[in-house]
Coordinates of C-alpha atoms in Angstrom, one line a residue:
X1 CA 33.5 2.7 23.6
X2 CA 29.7 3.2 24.2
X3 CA 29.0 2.5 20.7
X4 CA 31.2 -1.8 21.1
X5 CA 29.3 -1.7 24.4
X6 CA 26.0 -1.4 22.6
X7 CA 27.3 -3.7 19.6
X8 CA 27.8 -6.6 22.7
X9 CA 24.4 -6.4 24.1
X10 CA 22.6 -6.4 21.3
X11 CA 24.5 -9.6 19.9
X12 CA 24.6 -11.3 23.7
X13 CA 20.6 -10.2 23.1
X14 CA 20.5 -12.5 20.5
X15 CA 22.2 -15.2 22.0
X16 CA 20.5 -15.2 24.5
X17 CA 16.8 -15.4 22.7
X18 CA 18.1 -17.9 19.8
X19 CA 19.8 -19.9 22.8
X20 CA 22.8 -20.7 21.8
X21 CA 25.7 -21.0 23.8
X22 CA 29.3 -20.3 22.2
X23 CA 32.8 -19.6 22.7
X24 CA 32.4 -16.4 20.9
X25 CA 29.6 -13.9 20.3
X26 CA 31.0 -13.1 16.9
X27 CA 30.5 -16.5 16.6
X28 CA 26.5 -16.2 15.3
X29 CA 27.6 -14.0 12.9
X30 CA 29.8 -16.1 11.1
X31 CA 28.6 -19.5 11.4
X32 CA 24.9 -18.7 11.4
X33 CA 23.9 -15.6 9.3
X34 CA 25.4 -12.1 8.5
X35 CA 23.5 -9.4 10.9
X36 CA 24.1 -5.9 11.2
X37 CA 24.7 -4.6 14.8
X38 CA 25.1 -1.0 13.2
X39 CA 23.1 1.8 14.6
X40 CA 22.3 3.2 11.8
X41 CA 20.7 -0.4 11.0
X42 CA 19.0 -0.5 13.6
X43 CA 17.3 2.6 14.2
X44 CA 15.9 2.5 10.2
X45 CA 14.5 -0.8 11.5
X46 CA 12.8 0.9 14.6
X47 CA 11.2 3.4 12.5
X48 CA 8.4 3.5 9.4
X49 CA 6.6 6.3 7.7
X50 CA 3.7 6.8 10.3
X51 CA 6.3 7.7 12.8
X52 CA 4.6 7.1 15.5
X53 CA 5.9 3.8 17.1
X54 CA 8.9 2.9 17.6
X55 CA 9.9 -0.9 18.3
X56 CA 14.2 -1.7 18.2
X57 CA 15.1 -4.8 16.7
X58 CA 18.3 -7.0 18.5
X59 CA 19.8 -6.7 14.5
X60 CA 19.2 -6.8 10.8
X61 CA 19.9 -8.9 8.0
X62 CA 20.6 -7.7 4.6
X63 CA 19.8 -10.5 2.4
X64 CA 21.6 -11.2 -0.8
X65 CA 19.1 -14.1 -1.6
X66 CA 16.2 -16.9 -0.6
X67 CA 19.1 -18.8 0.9
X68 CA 19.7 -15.9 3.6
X69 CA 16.1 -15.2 4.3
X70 CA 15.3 -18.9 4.6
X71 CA 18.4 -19.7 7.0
X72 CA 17.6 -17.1 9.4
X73 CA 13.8 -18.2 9.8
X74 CA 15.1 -21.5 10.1
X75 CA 17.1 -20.5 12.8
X76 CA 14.6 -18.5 14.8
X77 CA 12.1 -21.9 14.2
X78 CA 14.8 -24.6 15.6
X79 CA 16.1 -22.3 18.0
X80 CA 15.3 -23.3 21.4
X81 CA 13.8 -19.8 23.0
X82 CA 12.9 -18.9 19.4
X83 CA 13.0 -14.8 18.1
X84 CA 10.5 -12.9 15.7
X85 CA 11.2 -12.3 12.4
X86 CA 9.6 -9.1 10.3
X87 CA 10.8 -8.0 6.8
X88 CA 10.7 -4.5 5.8
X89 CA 10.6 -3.2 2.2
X90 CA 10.9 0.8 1.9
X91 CA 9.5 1.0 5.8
X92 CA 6.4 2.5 4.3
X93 CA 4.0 1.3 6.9
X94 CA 1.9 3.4 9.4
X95 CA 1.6 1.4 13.2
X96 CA 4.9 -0.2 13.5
X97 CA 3.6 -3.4 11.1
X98 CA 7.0 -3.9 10.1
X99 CA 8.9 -3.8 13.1
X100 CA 10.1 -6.6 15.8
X101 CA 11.0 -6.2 19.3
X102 CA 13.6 -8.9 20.5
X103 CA 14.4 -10.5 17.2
X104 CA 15.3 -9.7 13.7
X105 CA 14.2 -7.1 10.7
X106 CA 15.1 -8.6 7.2
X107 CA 15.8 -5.7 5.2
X108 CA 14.4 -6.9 1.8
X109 CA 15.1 -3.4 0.2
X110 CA 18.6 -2.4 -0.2
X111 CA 21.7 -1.1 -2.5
X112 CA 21.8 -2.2 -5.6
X113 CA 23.9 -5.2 -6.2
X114 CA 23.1 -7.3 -3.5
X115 CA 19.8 -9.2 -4.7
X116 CA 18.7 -10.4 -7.9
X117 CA 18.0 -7.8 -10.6
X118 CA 14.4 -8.3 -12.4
X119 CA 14.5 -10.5 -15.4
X120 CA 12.2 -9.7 -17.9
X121 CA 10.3 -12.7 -20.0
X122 CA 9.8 -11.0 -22.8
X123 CA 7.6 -13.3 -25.0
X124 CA 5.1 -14.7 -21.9
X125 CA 5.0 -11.2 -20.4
X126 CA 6.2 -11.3 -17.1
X127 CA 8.9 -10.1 -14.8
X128 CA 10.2 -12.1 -11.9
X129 CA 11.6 -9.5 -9.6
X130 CA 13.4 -10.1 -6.2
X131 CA 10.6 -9.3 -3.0
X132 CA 12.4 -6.0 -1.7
X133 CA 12.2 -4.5 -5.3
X134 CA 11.3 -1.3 -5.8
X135 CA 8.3 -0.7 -8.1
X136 CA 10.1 1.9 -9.8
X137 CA 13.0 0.1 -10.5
X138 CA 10.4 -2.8 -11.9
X139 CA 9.2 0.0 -13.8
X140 CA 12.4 1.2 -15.2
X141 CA 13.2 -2.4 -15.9
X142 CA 10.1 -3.5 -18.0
X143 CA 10.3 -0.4 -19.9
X144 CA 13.5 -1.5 -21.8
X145 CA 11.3 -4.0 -23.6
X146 CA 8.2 -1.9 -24.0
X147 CA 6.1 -3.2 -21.3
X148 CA 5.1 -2.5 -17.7
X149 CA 2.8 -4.1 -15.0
X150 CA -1.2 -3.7 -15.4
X151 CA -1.7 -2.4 -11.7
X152 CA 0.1 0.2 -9.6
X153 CA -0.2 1.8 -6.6
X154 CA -0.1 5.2 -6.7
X155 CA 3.3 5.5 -4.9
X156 CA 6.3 3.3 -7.2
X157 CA 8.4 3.4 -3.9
X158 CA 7.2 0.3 -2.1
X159 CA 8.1 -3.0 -2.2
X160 CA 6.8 -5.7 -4.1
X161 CA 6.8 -8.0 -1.8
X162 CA 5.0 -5.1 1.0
X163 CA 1.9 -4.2 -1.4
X164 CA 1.7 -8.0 -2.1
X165 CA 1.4 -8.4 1.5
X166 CA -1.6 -6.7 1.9
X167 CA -3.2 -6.4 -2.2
X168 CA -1.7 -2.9 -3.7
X169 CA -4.5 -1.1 -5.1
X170 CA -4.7 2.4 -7.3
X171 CA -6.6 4.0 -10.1
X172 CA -6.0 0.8 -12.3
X173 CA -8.3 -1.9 -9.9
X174 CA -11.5 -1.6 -11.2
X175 CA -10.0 -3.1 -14.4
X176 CA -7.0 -4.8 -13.9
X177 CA -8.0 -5.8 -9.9
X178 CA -5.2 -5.4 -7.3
X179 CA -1.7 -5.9 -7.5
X180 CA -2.1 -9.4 -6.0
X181 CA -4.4 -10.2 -8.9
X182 CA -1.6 -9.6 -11.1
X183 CA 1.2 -12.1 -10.0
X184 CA 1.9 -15.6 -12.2
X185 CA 3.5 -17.4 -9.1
X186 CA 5.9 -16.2 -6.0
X187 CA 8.9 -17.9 -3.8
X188 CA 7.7 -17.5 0.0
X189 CA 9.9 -18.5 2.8
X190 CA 7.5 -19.5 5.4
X191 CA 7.7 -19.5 9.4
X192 CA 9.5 -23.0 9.4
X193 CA 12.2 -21.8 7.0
X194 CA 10.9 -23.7 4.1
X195 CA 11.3 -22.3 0.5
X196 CA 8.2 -23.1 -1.7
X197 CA 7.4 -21.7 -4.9
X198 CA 3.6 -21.2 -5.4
X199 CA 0.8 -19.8 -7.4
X200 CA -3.0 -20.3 -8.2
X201 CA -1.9 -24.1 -9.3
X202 CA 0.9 -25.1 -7.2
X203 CA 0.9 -25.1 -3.6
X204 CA -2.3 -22.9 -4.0
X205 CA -3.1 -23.0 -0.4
X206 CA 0.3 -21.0 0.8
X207 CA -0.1 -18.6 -2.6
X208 CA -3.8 -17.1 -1.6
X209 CA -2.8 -17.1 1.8
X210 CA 0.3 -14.7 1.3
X211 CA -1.4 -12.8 -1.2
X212 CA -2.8 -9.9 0.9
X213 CA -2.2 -12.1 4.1
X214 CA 0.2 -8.9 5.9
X215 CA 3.4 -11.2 6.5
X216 CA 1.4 -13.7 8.5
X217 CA 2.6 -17.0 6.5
X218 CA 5.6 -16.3 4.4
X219 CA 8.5 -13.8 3.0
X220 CA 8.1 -13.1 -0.6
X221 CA 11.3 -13.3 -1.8
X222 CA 10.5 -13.8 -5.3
X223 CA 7.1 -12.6 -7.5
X224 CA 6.2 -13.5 -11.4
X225 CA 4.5 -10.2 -12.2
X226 CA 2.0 -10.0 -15.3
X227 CA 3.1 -7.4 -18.0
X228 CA 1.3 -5.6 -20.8
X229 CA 2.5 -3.3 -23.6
X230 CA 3.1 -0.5 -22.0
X231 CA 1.4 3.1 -23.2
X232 CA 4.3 5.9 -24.0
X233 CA 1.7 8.9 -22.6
X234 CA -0.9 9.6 -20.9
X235 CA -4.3 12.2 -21.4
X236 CA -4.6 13.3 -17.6
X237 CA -7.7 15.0 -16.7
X238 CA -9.0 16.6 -13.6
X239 CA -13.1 17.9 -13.2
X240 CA -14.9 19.0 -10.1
X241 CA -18.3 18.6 -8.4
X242 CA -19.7 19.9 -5.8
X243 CA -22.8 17.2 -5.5
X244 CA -21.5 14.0 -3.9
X245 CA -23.9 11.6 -5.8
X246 CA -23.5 12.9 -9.2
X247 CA -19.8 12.6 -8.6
X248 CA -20.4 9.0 -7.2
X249 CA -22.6 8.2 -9.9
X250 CA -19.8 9.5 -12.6
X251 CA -16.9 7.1 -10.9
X252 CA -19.5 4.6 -10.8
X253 CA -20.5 4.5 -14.4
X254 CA -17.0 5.0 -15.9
X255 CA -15.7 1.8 -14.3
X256 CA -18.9 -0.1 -15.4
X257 CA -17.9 0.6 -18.7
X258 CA -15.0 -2.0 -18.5
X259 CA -17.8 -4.8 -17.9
X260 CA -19.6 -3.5 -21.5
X261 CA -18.2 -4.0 -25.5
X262 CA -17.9 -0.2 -25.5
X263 CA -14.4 0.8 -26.5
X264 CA -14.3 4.0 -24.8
X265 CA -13.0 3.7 -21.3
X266 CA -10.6 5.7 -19.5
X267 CA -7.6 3.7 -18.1
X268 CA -7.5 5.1 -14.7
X269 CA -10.6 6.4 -12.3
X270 CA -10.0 7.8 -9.0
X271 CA -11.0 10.8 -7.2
X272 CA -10.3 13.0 -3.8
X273 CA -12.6 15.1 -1.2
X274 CA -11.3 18.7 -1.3
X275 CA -12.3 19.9 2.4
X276 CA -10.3 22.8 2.8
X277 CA -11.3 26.3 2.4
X278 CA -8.9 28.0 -0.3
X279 CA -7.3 26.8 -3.0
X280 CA -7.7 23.2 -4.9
X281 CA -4.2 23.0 -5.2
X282 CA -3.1 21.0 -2.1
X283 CA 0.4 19.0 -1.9
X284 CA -0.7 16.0 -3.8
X285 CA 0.5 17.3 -7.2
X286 CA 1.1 20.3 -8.6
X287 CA -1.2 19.9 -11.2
X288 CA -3.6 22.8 -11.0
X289 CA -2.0 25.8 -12.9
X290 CA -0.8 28.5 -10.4
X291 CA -1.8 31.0 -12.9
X292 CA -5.6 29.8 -12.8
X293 CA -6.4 29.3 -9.4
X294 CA -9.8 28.8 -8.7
X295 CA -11.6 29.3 -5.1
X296 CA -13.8 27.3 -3.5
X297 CA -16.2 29.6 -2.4
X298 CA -16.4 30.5 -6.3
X299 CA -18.2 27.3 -7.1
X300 CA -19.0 25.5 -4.3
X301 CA -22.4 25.1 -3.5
X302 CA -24.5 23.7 -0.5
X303 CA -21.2 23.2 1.5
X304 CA -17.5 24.0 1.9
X305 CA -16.6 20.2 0.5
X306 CA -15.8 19.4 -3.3
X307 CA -15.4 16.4 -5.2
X308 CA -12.5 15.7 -7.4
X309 CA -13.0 13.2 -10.2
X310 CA -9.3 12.0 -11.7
X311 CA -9.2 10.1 -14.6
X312 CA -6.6 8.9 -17.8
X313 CA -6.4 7.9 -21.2
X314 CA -3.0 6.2 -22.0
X315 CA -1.9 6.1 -25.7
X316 CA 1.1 5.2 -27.6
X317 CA 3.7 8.1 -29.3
X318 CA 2.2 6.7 -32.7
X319 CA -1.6 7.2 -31.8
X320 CA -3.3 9.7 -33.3
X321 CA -4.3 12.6 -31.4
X322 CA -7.3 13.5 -33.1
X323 CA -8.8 10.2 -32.2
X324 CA -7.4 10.7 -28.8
X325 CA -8.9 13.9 -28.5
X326 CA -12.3 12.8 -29.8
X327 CA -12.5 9.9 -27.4
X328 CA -11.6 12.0 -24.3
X329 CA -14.0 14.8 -25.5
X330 CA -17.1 12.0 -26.1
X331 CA -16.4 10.0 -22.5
X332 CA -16.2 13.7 -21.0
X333 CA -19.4 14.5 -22.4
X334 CA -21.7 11.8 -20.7
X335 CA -20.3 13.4 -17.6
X336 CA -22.0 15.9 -14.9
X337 CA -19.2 17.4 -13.5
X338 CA -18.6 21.1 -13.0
X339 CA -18.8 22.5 -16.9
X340 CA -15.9 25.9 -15.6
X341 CA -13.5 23.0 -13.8
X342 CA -11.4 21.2 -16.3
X343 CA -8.2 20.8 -15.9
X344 CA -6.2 18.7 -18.8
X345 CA -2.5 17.7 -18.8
X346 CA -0.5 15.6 -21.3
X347 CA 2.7 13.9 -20.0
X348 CA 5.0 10.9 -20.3
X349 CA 3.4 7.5 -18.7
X350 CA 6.3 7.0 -16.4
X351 CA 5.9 10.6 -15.0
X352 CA 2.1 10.3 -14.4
X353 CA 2.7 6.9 -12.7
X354 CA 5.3 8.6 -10.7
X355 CA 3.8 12.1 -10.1
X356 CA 4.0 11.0 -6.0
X357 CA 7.7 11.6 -5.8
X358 CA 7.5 14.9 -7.4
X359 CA 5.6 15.8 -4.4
X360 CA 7.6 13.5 -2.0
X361 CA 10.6 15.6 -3.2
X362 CA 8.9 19.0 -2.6
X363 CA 7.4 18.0 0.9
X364 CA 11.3 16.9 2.1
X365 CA 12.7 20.3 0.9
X366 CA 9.5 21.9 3.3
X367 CA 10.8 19.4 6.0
X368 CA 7.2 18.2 5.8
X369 CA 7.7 14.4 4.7
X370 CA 9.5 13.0 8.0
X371 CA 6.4 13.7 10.3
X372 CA 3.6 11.7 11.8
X373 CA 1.4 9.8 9.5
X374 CA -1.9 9.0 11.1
X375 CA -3.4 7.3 7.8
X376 CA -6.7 5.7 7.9
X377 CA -7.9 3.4 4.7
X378 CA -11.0 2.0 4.6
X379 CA -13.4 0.3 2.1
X380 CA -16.9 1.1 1.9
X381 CA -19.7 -0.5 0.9
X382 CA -21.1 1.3 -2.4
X383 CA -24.8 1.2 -0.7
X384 CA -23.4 3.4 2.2
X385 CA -21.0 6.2 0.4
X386 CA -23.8 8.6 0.4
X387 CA -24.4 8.4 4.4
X388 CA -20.3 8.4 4.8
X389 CA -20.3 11.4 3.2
X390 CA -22.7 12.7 4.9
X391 CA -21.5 11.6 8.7
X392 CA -17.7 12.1 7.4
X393 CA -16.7 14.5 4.9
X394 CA -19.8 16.9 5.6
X395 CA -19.1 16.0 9.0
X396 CA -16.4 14.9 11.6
X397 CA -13.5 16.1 9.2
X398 CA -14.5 19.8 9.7
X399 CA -13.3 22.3 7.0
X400 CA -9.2 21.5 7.5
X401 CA -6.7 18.8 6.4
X402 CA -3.2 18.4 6.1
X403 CA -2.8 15.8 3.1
X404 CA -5.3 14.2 0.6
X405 CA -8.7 12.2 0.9
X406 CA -8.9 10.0 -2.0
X407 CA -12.0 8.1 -2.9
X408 CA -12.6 5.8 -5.8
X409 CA -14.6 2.9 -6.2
X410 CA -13.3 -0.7 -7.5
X411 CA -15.2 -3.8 -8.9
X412 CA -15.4 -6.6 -6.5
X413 CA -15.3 -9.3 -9.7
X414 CA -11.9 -8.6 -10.2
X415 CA -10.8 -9.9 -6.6
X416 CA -10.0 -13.1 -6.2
X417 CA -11.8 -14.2 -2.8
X418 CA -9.4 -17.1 -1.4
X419 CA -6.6 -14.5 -0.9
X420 CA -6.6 -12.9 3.1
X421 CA -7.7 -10.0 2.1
X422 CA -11.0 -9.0 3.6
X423 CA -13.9 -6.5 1.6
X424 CA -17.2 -6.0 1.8
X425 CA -19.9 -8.1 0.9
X426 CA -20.9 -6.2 -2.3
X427 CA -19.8 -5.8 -6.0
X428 CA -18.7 -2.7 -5.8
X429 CA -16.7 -1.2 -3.1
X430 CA -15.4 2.4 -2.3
X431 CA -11.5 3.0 -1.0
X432 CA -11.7 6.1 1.4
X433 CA -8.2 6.9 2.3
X434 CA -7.7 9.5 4.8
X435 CA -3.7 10.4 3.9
X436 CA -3.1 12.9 6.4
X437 CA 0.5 14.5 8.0
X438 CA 0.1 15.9 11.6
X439 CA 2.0 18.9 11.5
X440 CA 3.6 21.3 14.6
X441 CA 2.7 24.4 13.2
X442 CA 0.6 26.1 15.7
X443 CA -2.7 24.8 14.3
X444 CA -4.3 22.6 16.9
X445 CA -7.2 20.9 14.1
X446 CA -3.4 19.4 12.4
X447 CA -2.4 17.9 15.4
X448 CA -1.4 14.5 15.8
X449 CA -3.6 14.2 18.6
X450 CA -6.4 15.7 17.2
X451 CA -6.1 13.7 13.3
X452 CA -5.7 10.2 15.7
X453 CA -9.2 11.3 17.0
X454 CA -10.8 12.1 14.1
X455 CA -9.8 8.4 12.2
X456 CA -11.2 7.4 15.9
X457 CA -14.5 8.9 15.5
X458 CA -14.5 7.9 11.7
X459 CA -14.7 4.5 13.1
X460 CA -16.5 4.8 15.9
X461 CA -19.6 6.6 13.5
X462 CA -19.1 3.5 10.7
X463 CA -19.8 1.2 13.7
X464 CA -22.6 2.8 14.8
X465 CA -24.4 3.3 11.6
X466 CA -23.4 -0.1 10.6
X467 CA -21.9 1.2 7.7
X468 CA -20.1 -2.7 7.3
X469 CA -16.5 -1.2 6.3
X470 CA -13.3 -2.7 6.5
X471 CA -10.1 -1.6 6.8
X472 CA -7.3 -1.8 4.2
X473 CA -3.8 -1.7 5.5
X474 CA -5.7 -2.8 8.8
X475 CA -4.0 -2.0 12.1
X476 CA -5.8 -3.5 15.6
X477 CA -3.9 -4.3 18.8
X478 CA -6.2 -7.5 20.1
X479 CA -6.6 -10.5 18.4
X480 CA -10.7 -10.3 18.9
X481 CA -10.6 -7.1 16.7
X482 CA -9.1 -9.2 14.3
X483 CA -11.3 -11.9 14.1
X484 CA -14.1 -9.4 14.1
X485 CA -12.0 -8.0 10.9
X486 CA -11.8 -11.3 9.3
X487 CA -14.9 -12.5 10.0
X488 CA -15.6 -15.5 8.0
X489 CA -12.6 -15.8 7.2
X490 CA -10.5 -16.2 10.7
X491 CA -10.9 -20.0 10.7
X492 CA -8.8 -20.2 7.5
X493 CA -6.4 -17.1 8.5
X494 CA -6.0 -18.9 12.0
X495 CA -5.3 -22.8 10.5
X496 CA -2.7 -21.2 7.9
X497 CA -1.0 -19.7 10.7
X498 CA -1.2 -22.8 12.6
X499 CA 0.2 -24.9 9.0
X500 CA 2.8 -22.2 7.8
X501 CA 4.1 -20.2 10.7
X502 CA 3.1 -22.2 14.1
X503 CA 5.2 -20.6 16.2
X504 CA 4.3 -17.7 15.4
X505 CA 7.5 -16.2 14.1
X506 CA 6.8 -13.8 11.2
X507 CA 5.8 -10.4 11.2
X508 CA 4.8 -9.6 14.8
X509 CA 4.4 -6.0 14.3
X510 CA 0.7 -6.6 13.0
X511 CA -0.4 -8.0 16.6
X512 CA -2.8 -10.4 14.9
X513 CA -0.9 -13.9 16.6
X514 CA 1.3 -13.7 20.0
X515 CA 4.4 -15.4 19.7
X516 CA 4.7 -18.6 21.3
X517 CA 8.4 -17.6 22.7
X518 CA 6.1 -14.8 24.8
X519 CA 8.6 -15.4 28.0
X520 CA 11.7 -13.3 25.8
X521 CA 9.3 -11.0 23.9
X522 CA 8.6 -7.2 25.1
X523 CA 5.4 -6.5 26.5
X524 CA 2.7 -5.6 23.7

């Protein structure tokens, strides 16, 4: 009983906010669009990865195509009260981006069998692969022909269209660029229901706006992703440092080298601040050997913080090693890294791109995965590293942490500027991303509390020193903190809105516009 009783408000919720008025409630559902009442539905809705907001949606819609997605927006646009509209992919966001209080989630990541499977283009290269794809199954999918996409994150379960929504970065940007640098074309639904297909030529406008632009202007439904052949293993190498600007100045160089005719280059740079007393092995891989471990205090020096350098060199099962080995051994060599700290690993390409699950995997066993997520991602200019290091790893992040600091820097040239997502104002640019779980297990420097007022102080010292970062994944709660994020860019962000999404329907969860429909919406 409870369970049909909850099942009728949330569809009479519905009816009322679309304002309709019918004989039925059942009605919507079968003249209109297919939502799920179901409360398993809608409490994965309510719910992302930070876990730490919670905002229930009236339903859900599993979409079997453009057609669904674009009939539901056009409902919630003609509709005379009007509802929000947010799509989810694997619900990997941190604040809540993805949820919708009032209206509907579009879950665009689902079972098998219901959307388009990718389709692979063999001779141009390219894959056109439904939005709520998986990366891993695009992955999986390429790899039948030989090829795979340039740029990855460094977690394959997300949605395309999610790390299209806001750029999709890893080891592979300072060559290849982000992810968004990487697509031929997409089909976007936009806040009036419209379908348009569009890319750098066609319908630019829309294509650089949804590229990066966090839901604001359209629902990928569809993205043309660039392939390359793809390497059948990879040379993975780890070294350590314990001086912050010879580590910097490694990173730095290595990436450069992609600019220069030199055709030794490592495939994959990134790196991660080891801040914890104790072992090097922490939960992002298992990578270190438990049968070598090595102690910080054993080679630390000047500090309790170490640097991490992480870098690749991808071959094919025909290469031959020798060369590999002489390549790796000569790149290594113009290096200043710890001479007693290399680690090297040789393994599979798909299992290095995938080595996140394997930890994913062991955290869930450890009942460690479904806890708060207080992430903080920021980009930082390459002039102020040194005095973020200084104020932030030597600094407010103390000697503990419960999850991995990475830091790598990225070329700026390989971002395309008329796409809404906002760096600094330099050619080369650090990601800092504080990945950190707040844990109940009697520590109080793990906390949720206390990790939420460390990313606080993080910014609050980067706004004092004028350090000039800006935030990836951003989250802000008023719209002046995100025209202060955008900067120059608002007055295009704000007219795009006005052009593609006027009434403010799509993804609500980011706070950046107030629906226009405030009168049936919860409080922010």
């Amino acid at each position: 009983m409870a369970t049909k009783l909850l099942l009728l408000l949330a569809i009479y919720r519905l009816i009322v906010i679309v304002g309709l008025t019918l004989d039925h409630p059942t009605d919507l559902i079968q003249t209109e669009i297919q939502l799920s009442f179901s409360l398993e539905d809608i409490y994965e809705a309510s719910h992302d990865f930070g876990n730490m907001i919670t905002t229930e949606p009236s339903g859900v819609l599993h979409p079997s195509s453009t057609h669904d997605v674009a009939k539901l927006v056009k409902l919630a646009y003609e509709s005379p009260q009007g509802f929000p509209v947010s799509a989810r992919g694997h619900g990997h966001s941190i604040n809540g981006q993805a949820q919708t209080g009032n209206g509907v989630v579009v879950q665009m990541s689902g079972p098998r069998g219901l959307t388009p499977r990718p389709v692979v283009n063999e001779e141009l290269m390219y894959v056109d692969v439904w939005g709520g794809e998986l990366w891993i199954d695009v992955l999986n999918s390429t790899l039948m022909y030989g090829l795979a996409p340039r740029s990855w994150t460094d977690y394959l379960y997300l949605s395309v269209g999610g790390t299209l929504s806001n750029a999709g970065i890893s080891g592979q940007a300072f060559n290849h660029g982000p992810q968004i640098s990487n697509v031929h074309e997409i089909d976007v639904v936009t806040g009036k229901g419209d379908v348009v297909t569009c890319s750098d030529n066609q319908s630019s406008v829309l294509f650089h706006a949804v590229m990066g632009g966090l839901g604001q202007f359209g629902i990928i439904t569809r993205a043309r992703i660039a392939l390359e052949p793809s390497p059948q293993r990879v040379r993975w190498i780890r070294v350590l440092y314990s001086n912050f600007s010879t580590f910097t100045h490694d990173q730095e160089y290595l990436i450069s080298l992609h600019d220069r005719l030199s055709s030794q280059k490592f495939d994959y740079v990134e790196g991660f601040v080891i801040v914890d007393e104790g072992l090097i092995n922490n939960w992002r891989s298992s990578f270190f050997s438990p049968s070598n471990p090595i102690k910080i205090s054993s080679i630390a020096a000047g500090g309790n913080v170490l640097y991490c350098l992480e870098i690749t060199k991808n071959y094919y099962q025909h290469s031959d090693r020798e060369s590999i080995d002489q390549e790796v051994e000569a790149l290594l060599n113009k290096l200043n890294y710890i001479p007693s700290s290399v680690f090297t690993t040789d393994l599979p390409y798909v299992d290095f791109l995938n080595r996140v699950h394997k930890a994913e995997l062991k955290l869930r066993s450890k009942g460690l995965w479904d806890v708060p997520h207080p992430w903080l991602n920021l980009f930082v200019p390459k002039s102020r590293i040194d005095d973020f290091d200084k104020g932030v790893f030597k600094g407010i992040l103390g000697n503990k942490t419960s999850g991995p600091i990475l830091i790598y820097p990225v070329n700026k040239n390989k971002w395309d500027e008329d796409t809404s997502v906002v760096t600094p104002n330099e050619d080369m640019f650090y990601l800092v991303a504080l990945l950190r779980s707040a844990l109940q297990n009697g520590d109080e420097a793990l906390t949720l509390e206390r990790l939420s007022n460390e990313n606080r102080q993080v910014l609050d010292f980067c706004k004092e020193q004028n350090i000039g970062v800006k935030q990836y994944l951003p989250h802000y709660t008023t719209q002046q903190e995100w025209m202060d994020h955008y900067g120059e860019k608002w007055p295009q962000i704000y007219k795009s809105k006005m052009e593609f999404d006027p009434r403010h329907i799509l993804a609500t969860g980011q706070k950046i516009f107030q629906p226009s429909f405030t009168s049936m919406m919860r409080s922010w």
